[in-house]
Every structure is written in C-alpha cells, then in structure tokens.
Short mmCIF file of C-alpha atoms in Angstrom, two decimals:
data_model
loop_
_atom_site.label_atom_id
_atom_site.label_comp_id
_atom_site.label_asym_id
_atom_site.label_seq_id
_atom_site.Cartn_x
_atom_site.Cartn_y
_atom_site.Cartn_z
CA UNK A 1 -12.43 -40.03 16.68
CA UNK A 2 -11.41 -36.37 16.87
CA UNK A 3 -11.89 -34.83 20.32
CA UNK A 4 -12.08 -31.04 20.08
CA UNK A 5 -13.05 -30.51 23.71
CA UNK A 6 -11.24 -27.46 25.08
CA UNK A 7 -9.92 -26.34 21.69
CA UNK A 8 -10.14 -22.58 21.18
CA UNK A 9 -8.99 -22.39 17.56
CA UNK A 10 -8.92 -25.23 15.05
CA UNK A 11 -6.53 -24.98 12.10
CA UNK A 12 -6.93 -27.17 9.02
CA UNK A 13 -3.84 -26.52 6.84
CA UNK A 14 -4.37 -27.60 3.25
CA UNK A 15 -5.56 -31.23 3.31
CA UNK A 16 -4.47 -33.42 0.41
CA UNK A 17 -5.91 -36.72 1.68
CA UNK A 18 -9.53 -37.61 2.20
CA UNK A 19 -10.67 -37.03 5.77
CA UNK A 20 -12.63 -39.77 7.48
CA UNK A 21 -16.32 -38.98 7.88
CA UNK A 22 -16.16 -38.96 11.71
CA UNK A 23 -13.40 -36.33 11.56
CA UNK A 24 -15.42 -34.15 9.19
CA UNK A 25 -18.46 -34.54 11.42
CA UNK A 26 -16.44 -33.55 14.48
CA UNK A 27 -15.22 -30.37 12.77
CA UNK A 28 -18.76 -29.50 11.69
CA UNK A 29 -20.09 -30.10 15.20
CA UNK A 30 -17.31 -27.90 16.58
CA UNK A 31 -18.23 -25.00 14.29
CA UNK A 32 -21.98 -25.49 14.63
CA UNK A 33 -21.54 -25.22 18.37
CA UNK A 34 -19.86 -21.83 18.08
CA UNK A 35 -16.30 -22.98 17.37
CA UNK A 36 -13.56 -20.93 15.74
CA UNK A 37 -11.53 -22.31 12.83
CA UNK A 38 -9.18 -21.46 9.99
CA UNK A 39 -9.34 -23.67 6.92
CA UNK A 40 -6.66 -23.32 4.25
CA UNK A 41 -7.84 -24.85 0.99
CA UNK A 42 -5.43 -25.97 -1.75
CA UNK A 43 -7.60 -26.55 -4.80
CA UNK A 44 -4.33 -26.82 -6.73
CA UNK A 45 -1.07 -28.45 -5.72
CA UNK A 46 2.16 -27.60 -7.52
CA UNK A 47 5.20 -29.74 -8.29
CA UNK A 48 7.84 -27.21 -7.32
CA UNK A 49 10.60 -28.90 -9.27
CA UNK A 50 8.72 -28.93 -12.58
CA UNK A 51 6.33 -26.03 -11.86
CA UNK A 52 3.37 -28.15 -12.88
CA UNK A 53 -0.08 -27.67 -11.32
CA UNK A 54 -2.57 -30.42 -10.66
CA UNK A 55 -6.02 -30.51 -9.06
CA UNK A 56 -6.37 -31.59 -5.45
CA UNK A 57 -9.44 -33.81 -5.10
CA UNK A 58 -9.25 -33.73 -1.30
CA UNK A 59 -8.90 -29.99 -0.78
CA UNK A 60 -11.77 -29.72 1.78
CA UNK A 61 -13.39 -27.01 -0.38
CA UNK A 62 -16.73 -28.80 -0.18
CA UNK A 63 -16.70 -28.45 3.61
CA UNK A 64 -16.43 -24.65 3.64
CA UNK A 65 -19.31 -24.51 1.13
CA UNK A 66 -21.56 -25.38 4.07
CA UNK A 67 -20.76 -22.00 5.62
CA UNK A 68 -21.19 -19.81 2.56
CA UNK A 69 -17.62 -19.80 1.24
CA UNK A 70 -16.62 -20.92 -2.27
CA UNK A 71 -13.01 -21.71 -3.14
CA UNK A 72 -12.82 -21.79 -6.92
CA UNK A 73 -11.07 -24.48 -8.95
CA UNK A 74 -8.42 -22.24 -10.46
CA UNK A 75 -5.01 -20.74 -9.87
CA UNK A 76 -4.47 -16.97 -9.83
CA UNK A 77 -1.60 -14.83 -11.01
CA UNK A 78 -0.95 -11.11 -10.71
CA UNK A 79 1.06 -9.34 -13.38
CA UNK A 80 1.34 -6.15 -11.34
CA UNK A 81 1.87 -7.23 -7.74
CA UNK A 82 4.13 -10.23 -7.36
CA UNK A 83 7.44 -11.53 -6.07
CA UNK A 84 10.76 -11.91 -7.87
CA UNK A 85 12.02 -15.49 -7.72
CA UNK A 86 15.40 -16.90 -8.69
CA UNK A 87 15.14 -19.55 -11.41
CA UNK A 88 17.89 -21.85 -12.65
CA UNK A 89 18.53 -21.60 -16.40
CA UNK A 90 21.24 -22.96 -18.73
CA UNK A 91 22.84 -19.50 -18.48
CA UNK A 92 22.81 -19.56 -14.68
CA UNK A 93 20.47 -18.35 -11.97
CA UNK A 94 18.23 -15.46 -12.99
CA UNK A 95 15.83 -13.44 -10.80
CA UNK A 96 12.50 -12.99 -12.57
CA UNK A 97 9.10 -11.59 -11.68
CA UNK A 98 6.85 -14.54 -10.91
CA UNK A 99 3.16 -13.60 -11.15
CA UNK A 100 1.95 -16.84 -9.55
CA UNK A 101 3.55 -15.69 -6.29
CA UNK A 102 1.25 -12.76 -5.60
CA UNK A 103 1.60 -9.86 -3.22
CA UNK A 104 -1.94 -9.48 -1.87
CA UNK A 105 -3.44 -6.75 0.28
CA UNK A 106 -4.96 -6.98 3.74
CA UNK A 107 -8.49 -5.60 3.45
CA UNK A 108 -9.63 -5.54 7.08
CA UNK A 109 -7.06 -4.03 9.46
CA UNK A 110 -9.22 -4.83 12.49
CA UNK A 111 -8.69 -8.52 11.82
CA UNK A 112 -5.43 -8.80 9.88
CA UNK A 113 -3.72 -5.97 11.74
CA UNK A 114 -1.88 -2.96 10.43
CA UNK A 115 0.15 -5.04 7.99
CA UNK A 116 -0.24 -4.01 4.33
CA UNK A 117 -0.32 -7.49 2.86
CA UNK A 118 1.18 -10.94 2.47
CA UNK A 119 2.89 -13.14 -0.10
CA UNK A 120 0.48 -15.76 -1.47
CA UNK A 121 1.81 -18.48 -3.85
CA UNK A 122 -0.38 -20.44 -6.28
CA UNK A 123 -3.63 -19.35 -4.65
CA UNK A 124 -7.20 -19.92 -5.79
CA UNK A 125 -9.90 -17.27 -5.71
CA UNK A 126 -12.31 -17.29 -2.77
CA UNK A 127 -15.87 -15.96 -2.98
CA UNK A 128 -19.04 -15.70 -0.92
CA UNK A 129 -22.12 -17.76 -1.75
CA UNK A 130 -24.97 -15.31 -2.36
CA UNK A 131 -27.44 -17.83 -0.96
CA UNK A 132 -25.94 -17.15 2.49
CA UNK A 133 -26.49 -13.38 2.42
CA UNK A 134 -28.34 -12.48 5.61
CA UNK A 135 -27.50 -15.83 7.21
CA UNK A 136 -23.82 -15.13 7.93
CA UNK A 137 -21.67 -12.02 8.16
CA UNK A 138 -19.21 -11.94 5.25
CA UNK A 139 -15.84 -10.25 5.76
CA UNK A 140 -13.21 -9.90 3.00
CA UNK A 141 -9.67 -10.30 4.37
CA UNK A 142 -7.08 -10.68 1.60
CA UNK A 143 -7.36 -9.41 -1.98
CA UNK A 144 -5.19 -9.33 -5.08
CA UNK A 145 -4.46 -6.14 -6.97
CA UNK A 146 -6.57 -5.14 -9.95
CA UNK A 147 -3.93 -6.67 -12.22
CA UNK A 148 -4.70 -10.26 -11.29
CA UNK A 149 -6.15 -12.87 -13.61
CA UNK A 150 -7.47 -16.41 -13.37
CA UNK A 151 -5.80 -19.43 -14.94
CA UNK A 152 -8.81 -21.70 -15.48
CA UNK A 153 -6.98 -23.97 -17.92
CA UNK A 154 -4.35 -25.35 -15.59
CA UNK A 155 -5.85 -28.83 -15.95
CA UNK A 156 -5.28 -28.84 -19.73
CA UNK A 157 -2.00 -26.90 -19.55
CA UNK A 158 -0.48 -27.43 -16.09
CA UNK A 159 2.58 -25.24 -16.70
CA UNK A 160 2.79 -22.51 -14.04
CA UNK A 161 6.32 -21.42 -14.84
CA UNK A 162 7.39 -17.79 -15.35
CA UNK A 163 6.71 -18.10 -19.09
CA UNK A 164 3.49 -20.13 -18.95
CA UNK A 165 0.95 -19.91 -21.76
CA UNK A 166 -1.57 -18.32 -19.39
CA UNK A 167 0.83 -15.44 -18.75
CA UNK A 168 1.52 -15.01 -22.45
CA UNK A 169 -2.17 -15.02 -23.37
CA UNK A 170 -3.52 -12.68 -20.68
CA UNK A 171 -5.21 -9.49 -21.90
CA UNK A 172 -6.22 -6.29 -20.14
CA UNK A 173 -9.83 -7.46 -20.12
CA UNK A 174 -8.84 -10.51 -18.06
CA UNK A 175 -7.48 -8.44 -15.18
CA UNK A 176 -9.66 -8.13 -12.10
CA UNK A 177 -9.14 -8.16 -8.31
CA UNK A 178 -9.94 -11.41 -6.52
CA UNK A 179 -10.34 -12.34 -2.88
CA UNK A 180 -7.96 -15.01 -1.62
CA UNK A 181 -8.95 -14.88 2.04
CA UNK A 182 -12.31 -14.28 3.73
CA UNK A 183 -14.06 -14.70 7.05
CA UNK A 184 -17.63 -15.60 7.92
CA UNK A 185 -19.37 -15.43 11.27
CA UNK A 186 -22.82 -16.51 12.29
CA UNK A 187 -25.03 -17.81 15.06
CA UNK A 188 -24.32 -21.32 16.25
CA UNK A 189 -26.89 -23.79 14.97
CA UNK A 190 -26.32 -26.38 17.66
CA UNK A 191 -29.08 -26.51 20.27
CA UNK A 192 -28.11 -24.96 23.59
CA UNK A 193 -25.20 -22.87 22.25
CA UNK A 194 -25.33 -19.08 22.40
CA UNK A 195 -21.89 -18.64 20.82
CA UNK A 196 -21.26 -17.43 17.26
CA UNK A 197 -18.98 -19.43 15.02
CA UNK A 198 -16.04 -17.79 13.30
CA UNK A 199 -14.44 -19.24 10.19
CA UNK A 200 -11.51 -17.95 8.12
CA UNK A 201 -10.86 -19.50 4.71
CA UNK A 202 -7.82 -18.91 2.49
CA UNK A 203 -7.37 -20.20 -1.05
CA UNK A 204 -3.87 -21.49 -0.31
CA UNK A 205 -1.86 -23.01 2.52
CA UNK A 206 1.57 -22.45 1.01
CA UNK A 207 1.67 -18.86 2.25
CA UNK A 208 2.59 -20.31 5.66
CA UNK A 209 5.20 -22.80 4.42
CA UNK A 210 8.75 -22.40 5.70
CA UNK A 211 10.22 -21.34 2.36
CA UNK A 212 7.59 -18.64 1.82
CA UNK A 213 7.59 -17.31 5.38
CA UNK A 214 11.41 -17.20 5.28
CA UNK A 215 11.18 -14.42 2.72
CA UNK A 216 7.90 -12.93 3.94
CA UNK A 217 7.87 -12.62 7.72
CA UNK A 218 4.74 -10.49 7.43
CA UNK A 219 2.82 -13.68 6.60
CA UNK A 220 3.52 -14.99 10.08
CA UNK A 221 2.48 -11.71 11.69
CA UNK A 222 -0.81 -11.69 9.78
CA UNK A 223 -1.72 -15.29 10.60
CA UNK A 224 -1.09 -14.62 14.29
CA UNK A 225 -3.48 -11.67 14.08
CA UNK A 226 -6.06 -13.83 12.33
CA UNK A 227 -5.82 -16.51 15.00
CA UNK A 228 -6.05 -13.82 17.68
CA UNK A 229 -9.31 -12.58 16.13
CA UNK A 230 -10.68 -16.10 15.89
CA UNK A 231 -9.96 -16.78 19.55
CA UNK A 232 -11.35 -13.43 20.67
CA UNK A 233 -8.33 -13.12 22.94
CA UNK A 234 -6.04 -10.17 23.56
CA UNK A 235 -3.04 -12.33 24.38
CA UNK A 236 -1.91 -14.95 21.87
CA UNK A 237 -0.21 -16.85 24.67
CA UNK A 238 -3.58 -17.94 26.02
CA UNK A 239 -4.67 -19.66 22.82
CA UNK A 240 -4.86 -23.44 22.69
CA UNK A 241 -4.65 -24.25 19.00
CA UNK A 242 -5.03 -27.73 17.60
CA UNK A 243 -3.59 -28.33 14.15
CA UNK A 244 -4.97 -31.07 11.94
CA UNK A 245 -2.28 -32.23 9.53
CA UNK A 246 -3.13 -33.63 6.13
#
C-alpha cells in the first residue's frame, strides 16, 4: 500500500519494473484528487558500456496516457544541438559530438525559469493526445532544436553509438523539433475535490542522473523550478517530496 497522505509533490523517476496495481491506483487517486506529480518515462534504456538501446516494457508510459500525454517508443538525436562526449578508442580517448545527448531548450520560462535549456540523454519524444484538447491545459516545457530526428529502428538496430546507422542515414527531411518535456493541468475528477491536478512528463530520467548533472548543473536548477511550479510554493524548502524508486 502506498500512502500519499500529506505529499505535496510526487516524483516517479523512470520505472523499469512493473508497479503493483495498488501502487498505480494510489498514484491515480492522488492525481485525480488534485495532486501534483512529475513522471519521468524511459521508453528506452541504454547499456552505457556497449551503447546499445533496448525497449523498457515497464516505462509507465501507459499511465500518463490517462492524462493526455503520449511518450513515443523511440529515441531522439539532434545533429545540431548536442554534447561532446569523450569516447575510448584504440588510438586513445577522443572527444566527439554525440547527437544522442541533446541540448534542449526550455520553452516556458514561467515554469522552467530563466534557464535556456538542459542536457537530455537518450530521450523519447513526448506529445499531447488530441482527444484531450479542451479537457486539460497543455503546456510545452522542453523542446529539441529543429535539427533533431527520430530513431524508430532502435529495436532492429540497437546501436546508439556516435557512428550509429541512424546517424549515417539521416537526411534533411528527417529533421524536425520534438518535445521532450510537457505539463498538463486540469480539474480534479475525484468527488469533493476543488483542486486542479498538475502533471509534468519528461521522455527521459537520465537527465537527472549524477553523471549527467555533474556536467550540466543547469539540469538541477530546472528540475527545482519544475518542482516549485508543481507545488505552487514560493520557497522550495517547504516542499515535502516523496520519490518512488523503480
């Protein structure tokens, strides 16, 4: 049993194991009663040693579908806005542009703060479900540059290295901006609640991992601003966050 009594902000950071039905029900009840949550969805997990991608069957993407958010089964890369990573080669360590580690832009300064963007590794695209138009407020938060593309074939060719086939095959017509973080708000559906729920969804949890934040402190600043918005508090010190680990 998951007791969310007194929780201001619930954080679900990239599940990789199936959640028990009572836990899922408790999270839904929390949101339906006007709760505030951030769900980070890893549709793809990556073996960092081999740079091989594989689908995550327990990503929790189906849960956020209930609130009008779709996290696509893909992995994005950006040939124009990305990070340089040091790779080990037979000739020694070489720093190379790595399009799968994208530099994405903050779209809504009122929520994400006055921080230009964040570093997002191996993210999936996030979209709004048109069936929910008029039922929830849809707010874009984080977006790739216009030089991003979608690797839909990672299941058949899981290589996400700096010289992957997807990078070699990309054409100008494949390049398009994609959302990787969004928010939705709406009226609570639980009887007796006058609160509105707030939900933030990102297509990756790795952007808050220690190794990424170590080289991108702005990621930490942005997530604190996002949590601040969720909690509707001016002082982060007053927030009681409960983190569900996978």
